[in-house]
Short mmCIF file of C-alpha atoms in Angstrom, two decimals:
data_model
loop_
_atom_site.label_atom_id
_atom_site.label_comp_id
_atom_site.label_asym_id
_atom_site.label_seq_id
_atom_site.Cartn_x
_atom_site.Cartn_y
_atom_site.Cartn_z
CA ALA A 193 -2.75 -5.85 -1.74
CA ALA A 194 -0.04 -6.02 -4.47
CA SER A 195 -0.50 -2.26 -6.17
CA LEU A 196 0.85 -0.61 -2.26
CA GLY A 197 3.76 -3.09 -2.13
CA GLN A 198 4.58 -6.40 -2.10
CA VAL A 199 6.57 -9.22 0.40
CA TYR A 200 9.80 -11.28 -0.51
CA LYS A 201 10.77 -14.32 0.76
CA GLY A 202 14.53 -14.72 2.44
CA LYS A 203 16.04 -16.44 3.57
CA LEU A 204 18.71 -14.92 6.53
CA LYS A 205 22.36 -16.02 6.65
CA THR A 206 21.89 -18.34 9.91
CA GLY A 207 19.88 -19.79 7.54
CA GLU A 208 16.62 -18.70 9.07
CA LYS A 209 13.75 -17.89 6.27
CA VAL A 210 12.28 -14.25 6.62
CA ALA A 211 9.51 -12.23 5.34
CA VAL A 212 10.84 -8.74 3.16
CA LYS A 213 7.84 -6.46 2.58
CA VAL A 214 8.03 -3.92 0.23
CA GLN A 215 5.99 -0.67 0.14
CA ARG A 216 5.76 1.63 -2.63
CA PRO A 217 8.19 5.48 -1.57
CA ASP A 218 4.41 7.56 -2.48
CA LEU A 219 2.45 5.11 -0.49
CA ILE A 220 1.29 7.93 2.61
CA ARG A 221 0.38 11.24 -0.75
CA ARG A 222 -1.21 7.57 -2.93
CA ILE A 223 -3.05 7.31 -0.64
CA THR A 224 -4.55 10.16 0.84
CA LEU A 225 -4.95 11.37 -2.68
CA ASP A 226 -7.91 8.51 -3.59
CA LEU A 227 -9.22 9.26 0.22
CA TYR A 228 -10.18 12.63 -1.17
CA ILE A 229 -11.29 11.06 -4.53
CA MET A 230 -13.79 9.10 -2.25
CA ARG A 231 -14.60 12.04 -0.25
CA ASN A 232 -16.04 13.41 -4.03
CA LEU A 233 -16.72 11.23 -4.73
CA ALA A 234 -19.66 10.22 -2.41
CA THR A 235 -20.41 13.83 -1.57
CA TRP A 236 -21.39 14.20 -5.15
CA ALA A 237 -23.38 11.50 -5.92
CA GLN A 238 -25.25 12.04 -2.15
CA HIS A 239 -26.97 15.62 -4.67
#
């Protein structure tokens, strides 16, 4: 997903094609917060 990171095509000096994945530096914190919010919303919706 673009919100988690991006993938770029690249080529090494040897000519070999590669994929370079760049992830957001705060990815773990962001996912943890998103899961916390979703759990709380689900709990609230059940009541």
